[in-house]
Amino acid sequence: EVQVVESGGDLVQPGGSLRLSCVGSGFTLSSYNMNWVRQAPGKGLEWVSYSRGSGSTMYFADSVKGRFTVSRDNAKNSLYLQMNRLRAEDTAVYYCGRNMMGPDDCIDVWGKGTTVTVSS
Amino acid sequence: DIQMTQSPSSVSASVGDNVTITCRASQGISSSLAWYQQKPGKAPKLLMYSASNLQGGVPSRFSGSGSGTEFTLTINSLQPEDFAFYFCQQGDTFPLTFGAGTKVEIK
């Protein structure tokens, strides 16, 4: 079965750091472009970042640019989101999502999410 | 950034009704539009891609149309399992952007 599983969410103080992990199974993660999408409590979906399969190209939402980075470990079929200088407004469920192969950038496989809470 | 405006924000309907949700892009996105369904506490699920292509395993009562700036998602003969939130998302340009969502609830 094709799936992704996120982990690493936690309660962290403002200004702190956290690293989220996303492990793929049933497919080779390095062959796919990948996304992180978040959803604040009671709110809609907000795209956070995109990483090309090769790892050579990454895009970030303005709201996280300069604070968040993405990396991959192909040997572990994993994707990571390093979040630094966290703010209260980063509180959300973070989803890892596989970009669908094709002309459009949309997400065909979603994880169940991991919860990040930024609070003192 | 491309703004996605979704309407209505909520709709009350009965089992068997037909429901149409509209998504408008602030600039042309060709047919680079996806629709997702999300139930409370669950991850989104891809329903449609490239505006009118049904994702595998999605019932045929779901259909999508549109191009450019105007798109619709139609659910024919609403079923109990269809009561959920629906989001559109443009896949034409980064940053990817989502509509604010439509809640389909039971009348």
Short mmCIF file of C-alpha atoms in Angstrom, two decimals:
data_model
loop_
_atom_site.label_atom_id
_atom_site.label_comp_id
_atom_site.label_asym_id
_atom_site.label_seq_id
_atom_site.Cartn_x
_atom_site.Cartn_y
_atom_site.Cartn_z
CA GLU A 1 0.00 0.00 0.00
CA VAL A 2 1.26 3.44 -0.90
CA GLN A 3 1.36 5.68 2.15
CA VAL A 4 3.29 8.35 4.01
CA VAL A 5 3.55 8.64 7.77
CA GLU A 6 4.51 11.82 9.57
CA SER A 7 6.05 12.11 13.01
CA GLY A 8 7.86 14.58 15.19
CA GLY A 9 5.06 16.93 16.16
CA ASP A 10 5.27 18.29 19.68
CA LEU A 11 4.65 21.20 22.01
CA VAL A 12 7.45 23.74 21.59
CA GLN A 13 8.05 27.22 22.94
CA PRO A 14 8.02 30.28 20.67
CA GLY A 15 11.45 30.70 19.11
CA GLY A 16 12.17 27.00 19.36
CA SER A 17 12.89 24.41 16.70
CA LEU A 18 11.38 21.13 15.63
CA ARG A 19 12.04 18.58 12.90
CA LEU A 20 9.19 16.69 11.33
CA SER A 21 9.72 13.42 9.53
CA CYS A 22 7.77 11.79 6.73
CA VAL A 23 8.45 8.19 5.81
CA GLY A 24 7.13 6.79 2.57
CA SER A 25 6.18 3.19 1.94
CA GLY A 26 4.99 1.40 -1.16
CA PHE A 27 6.84 3.83 -3.42
CA THR A 28 10.29 5.35 -3.84
CA LEU A 29 10.09 8.79 -2.29
CA SER A 30 13.12 10.08 -4.21
CA SER A 31 11.21 9.60 -7.46
CA TYR A 32 8.50 11.99 -6.38
CA ASN A 33 8.16 15.66 -5.66
CA MET A 34 6.84 16.12 -2.15
CA ASN A 35 4.93 18.76 -0.21
CA TRP A 36 4.21 19.83 3.31
CA VAL A 37 0.77 21.32 3.96
CA ARG A 38 -0.53 22.54 7.29
CA GLN A 39 -3.90 23.20 8.83
CA ALA A 40 -4.31 25.45 11.84
CA PRO A 41 -7.06 24.47 14.30
CA GLY A 42 -10.46 25.06 12.72
CA LYS A 43 -8.91 26.59 9.60
CA GLY A 44 -8.32 25.68 5.99
CA LEU A 45 -5.33 24.15 4.26
CA GLU A 46 -2.11 26.11 3.78
CA TRP A 47 0.65 24.85 1.52
CA VAL A 48 4.05 25.14 3.25
CA SER A 49 6.75 23.68 1.03
CA TYR A 50 7.59 21.69 -2.08
CA SER A 51 10.68 19.61 -2.74
CA ARG A 52 11.60 18.13 -6.08
CA GLY A 53 12.48 14.45 -6.08
CA SER A 54 16.09 15.23 -6.87
CA GLY A 55 16.15 17.60 -3.93
CA SER A 56 17.56 20.29 -6.19
CA THR A 57 14.58 22.59 -6.10
CA MET A 58 12.50 23.71 -3.15
CA TYR A 59 9.78 26.28 -2.72
CA PHE A 60 8.39 27.70 0.49
CA ALA A 61 5.39 29.77 1.50
CA ASP A 62 6.31 33.35 2.36
CA SER A 63 5.05 32.72 5.89
CA VAL A 64 7.86 30.21 6.55
CA LYS A 65 10.57 31.30 4.14
CA GLY A 66 13.91 31.70 5.90
CA ARG A 67 12.73 29.70 8.93
CA PHE A 68 11.83 26.28 7.47
CA THR A 69 13.98 23.99 5.36
CA VAL A 70 13.39 20.63 3.74
CA SER A 71 15.76 17.72 3.37
CA ARG A 72 15.62 14.11 2.22
CA ASP A 73 17.27 10.84 3.18
CA ASN A 74 16.78 8.54 0.21
CA ALA A 75 18.25 5.56 2.06
CA LYS A 76 15.45 5.91 4.62
CA ASN A 77 12.81 6.86 2.02
CA SER A 78 12.22 9.92 4.14
CA LEU A 79 11.51 13.63 3.92
CA TYR A 80 12.11 16.11 6.70
CA LEU A 81 10.83 19.56 7.57
CA GLN A 82 13.17 21.52 9.80
CA MET A 83 11.28 24.31 11.50
CA ASN A 84 13.21 27.06 13.26
CA ARG A 85 12.21 30.26 15.05
CA LEU A 86 8.75 28.88 15.57
CA ARG A 87 5.84 31.23 16.19
CA ALA A 88 2.40 30.78 17.70
CA GLU A 89 0.92 31.04 14.21
CA ASP A 90 2.85 27.93 13.15
CA THR A 91 0.55 25.87 15.39
CA ALA A 92 -1.13 23.37 13.09
CA VAL A 93 -1.45 19.82 11.93
CA TYR A 94 1.33 19.27 9.40
CA TYR A 95 0.65 16.91 6.52
CA CYS A 96 3.22 15.33 4.25
CA GLY A 97 1.89 14.89 0.75
CA ARG A 98 3.13 13.17 -2.38
CA ASN A 99 2.91 15.31 -5.49
CA MET A 100 1.00 13.58 -8.22
CA MET A 101 3.03 12.80 -11.33
CA GLY A 102 1.66 14.77 -14.22
CA PRO A 103 1.28 18.29 -15.51
CA ASP A 104 -0.36 19.70 -12.38
CA ASP A 105 0.96 20.03 -8.89
CA CYS A 106 -1.57 18.40 -6.63
CA ILE A 107 -1.32 15.88 -3.80
CA ASP A 108 -2.47 12.32 -4.36
CA VAL A 109 -1.17 10.70 -1.18
CA TRP A 110 -1.55 12.34 2.22
CA GLY A 111 -0.32 11.26 5.61
CA LYS A 112 -2.52 11.43 8.70
CA GLY A 113 -0.62 14.46 9.95
CA THR A 114 1.42 15.36 12.98
CA THR A 115 0.48 18.13 15.42
CA VAL A 116 2.76 21.05 16.19
CA THR A 117 1.80 23.36 19.03
CA VAL A 118 3.82 26.51 19.63
CA SER A 119 3.07 27.93 23.03
CA SER A 120 4.80 29.03 26.20
CA ASP B 1 -0.01 34.75 -5.40
CA ILE B 2 -3.10 33.26 -7.02
CA GLN B 3 -6.15 33.67 -4.81
CA MET B 4 -8.76 30.91 -4.87
CA THR B 5 -12.28 31.97 -3.97
CA GLN B 6 -14.64 29.17 -3.14
CA SER B 7 -18.41 29.41 -2.82
CA PRO B 8 -20.60 28.78 -1.04
CA SER B 9 -18.80 28.49 2.29
CA SER B 10 -21.44 26.04 3.40
CA VAL B 11 -24.41 24.25 1.88
CA SER B 12 -27.18 22.25 3.52
CA ALA B 13 -28.49 19.39 1.45
CA SER B 14 -30.34 16.12 1.75
CA VAL B 15 -29.33 12.64 0.70
CA GLY B 16 -30.10 12.36 -3.00
CA ASP B 17 -29.66 16.07 -3.75
CA ASN B 18 -27.25 17.42 -6.30
CA VAL B 19 -24.67 19.90 -4.98
CA THR B 20 -22.43 22.26 -6.93
CA ILE B 21 -19.40 24.06 -5.47
CA THR B 22 -17.63 26.83 -7.35
CA CYS B 23 -13.99 27.86 -7.25
CA ARG B 24 -12.70 31.03 -8.88
CA ALA B 25 -9.03 31.79 -9.47
CA SER B 26 -7.71 35.35 -9.37
CA GLN B 27 -5.91 34.71 -12.66
CA GLY B 28 -6.04 32.07 -15.34
CA ILE B 29 -4.71 28.66 -14.32
CA SER B 30 -5.64 26.68 -17.43
CA SER B 31 -7.05 23.42 -16.05
CA SER B 32 -4.58 23.07 -13.17
CA LEU B 33 -7.15 22.62 -10.46
CA ALA B 34 -7.68 19.87 -7.90
CA TRP B 35 -10.54 19.12 -5.52
CA TYR B 36 -10.17 17.47 -2.14
CA GLN B 37 -12.60 16.07 0.39
CA GLN B 38 -11.80 16.27 4.09
CA LYS B 39 -13.72 14.74 6.96
CA PRO B 40 -13.25 15.92 10.57
CA GLY B 41 -9.99 14.73 12.06
CA LYS B 42 -8.87 13.14 8.81
CA ALA B 43 -6.42 14.02 6.09
CA PRO B 44 -7.69 15.47 2.82
CA LYS B 45 -8.43 13.04 0.01
CA LEU B 46 -7.86 13.86 -3.65
CA LEU B 47 -11.11 13.68 -5.65
CA MET B 48 -10.37 15.40 -8.94
CA TYR B 49 -7.26 16.62 -10.72
CA SER B 50 -6.69 18.69 -13.83
CA ALA B 51 -10.15 20.12 -13.23
CA SER B 52 -12.15 17.22 -14.62
CA ASN B 53 -10.22 14.00 -14.06
CA LEU B 54 -11.60 11.65 -11.45
CA GLN B 55 -8.98 10.21 -9.12
CA GLY B 56 -8.93 6.42 -9.00
CA GLY B 57 -11.42 4.92 -6.56
CA VAL B 58 -13.58 8.06 -6.36
CA PRO B 59 -17.27 7.43 -7.13
CA SER B 60 -18.52 8.64 -10.48
CA ARG B 61 -21.18 10.82 -8.83
CA PHE B 62 -18.35 13.34 -8.41
CA SER B 63 -17.54 15.43 -11.46
CA GLY B 64 -15.52 18.54 -12.16
CA SER B 65 -15.45 21.10 -14.91
CA GLY B 66 -13.99 24.44 -15.88
CA SER B 67 -10.83 26.06 -17.13
CA GLY B 68 -9.16 29.42 -16.88
CA THR B 69 -10.62 31.04 -13.79
CA GLU B 70 -13.97 29.32 -13.16
CA PHE B 71 -14.34 25.77 -11.91
CA THR B 72 -17.08 23.64 -10.44
CA LEU B 73 -17.32 20.43 -8.47
CA THR B 74 -20.66 18.67 -8.71
CA ILE B 75 -21.85 15.86 -6.51
CA ASN B 76 -24.79 14.03 -8.01
CA SER B 77 -27.19 12.22 -5.72
CA LEU B 78 -25.48 13.08 -2.44
CA GLN B 79 -24.72 10.09 -0.22
CA PRO B 80 -24.37 10.06 3.59
CA GLU B 81 -20.60 9.62 3.31
CA ASP B 82 -20.32 12.80 1.20
CA PHE B 83 -21.06 15.16 4.07
CA ALA B 84 -17.65 16.75 4.57
CA PHE B 85 -15.49 19.75 3.73
CA TYR B 86 -14.38 20.31 0.14
CA PHE B 87 -11.36 22.35 -0.91
CA CYS B 88 -10.10 23.43 -4.30
CA GLN B 89 -6.39 23.95 -4.98
CA GLN B 90 -4.59 25.50 -7.92
CA GLY B 91 -1.55 23.63 -9.18
CA ASP B 92 -0.47 26.07 -11.85
CA THR B 93 1.97 28.31 -9.98
CA PHE B 94 3.86 28.27 -6.72
CA PRO B 95 2.87 29.01 -4.05
CA LEU B 96 0.15 26.40 -4.33
CA THR B 97 -3.02 27.90 -2.93
CA PHE B 98 -6.25 26.46 -1.60
CA GLY B 99 -9.77 27.76 -1.46
CA ALA B 100 -11.19 28.43 1.99
CA GLY B 101 -13.40 25.36 1.80
CA THR B 102 -17.06 24.45 1.55
CA LYS B 103 -18.86 22.54 4.25
CA VAL B 104 -21.52 20.20 2.90
CA GLU B 105 -23.85 19.44 5.76
CA ILE B 106 -27.04 17.54 6.26
CA LYS B 107 -30.25 19.52 5.97
#
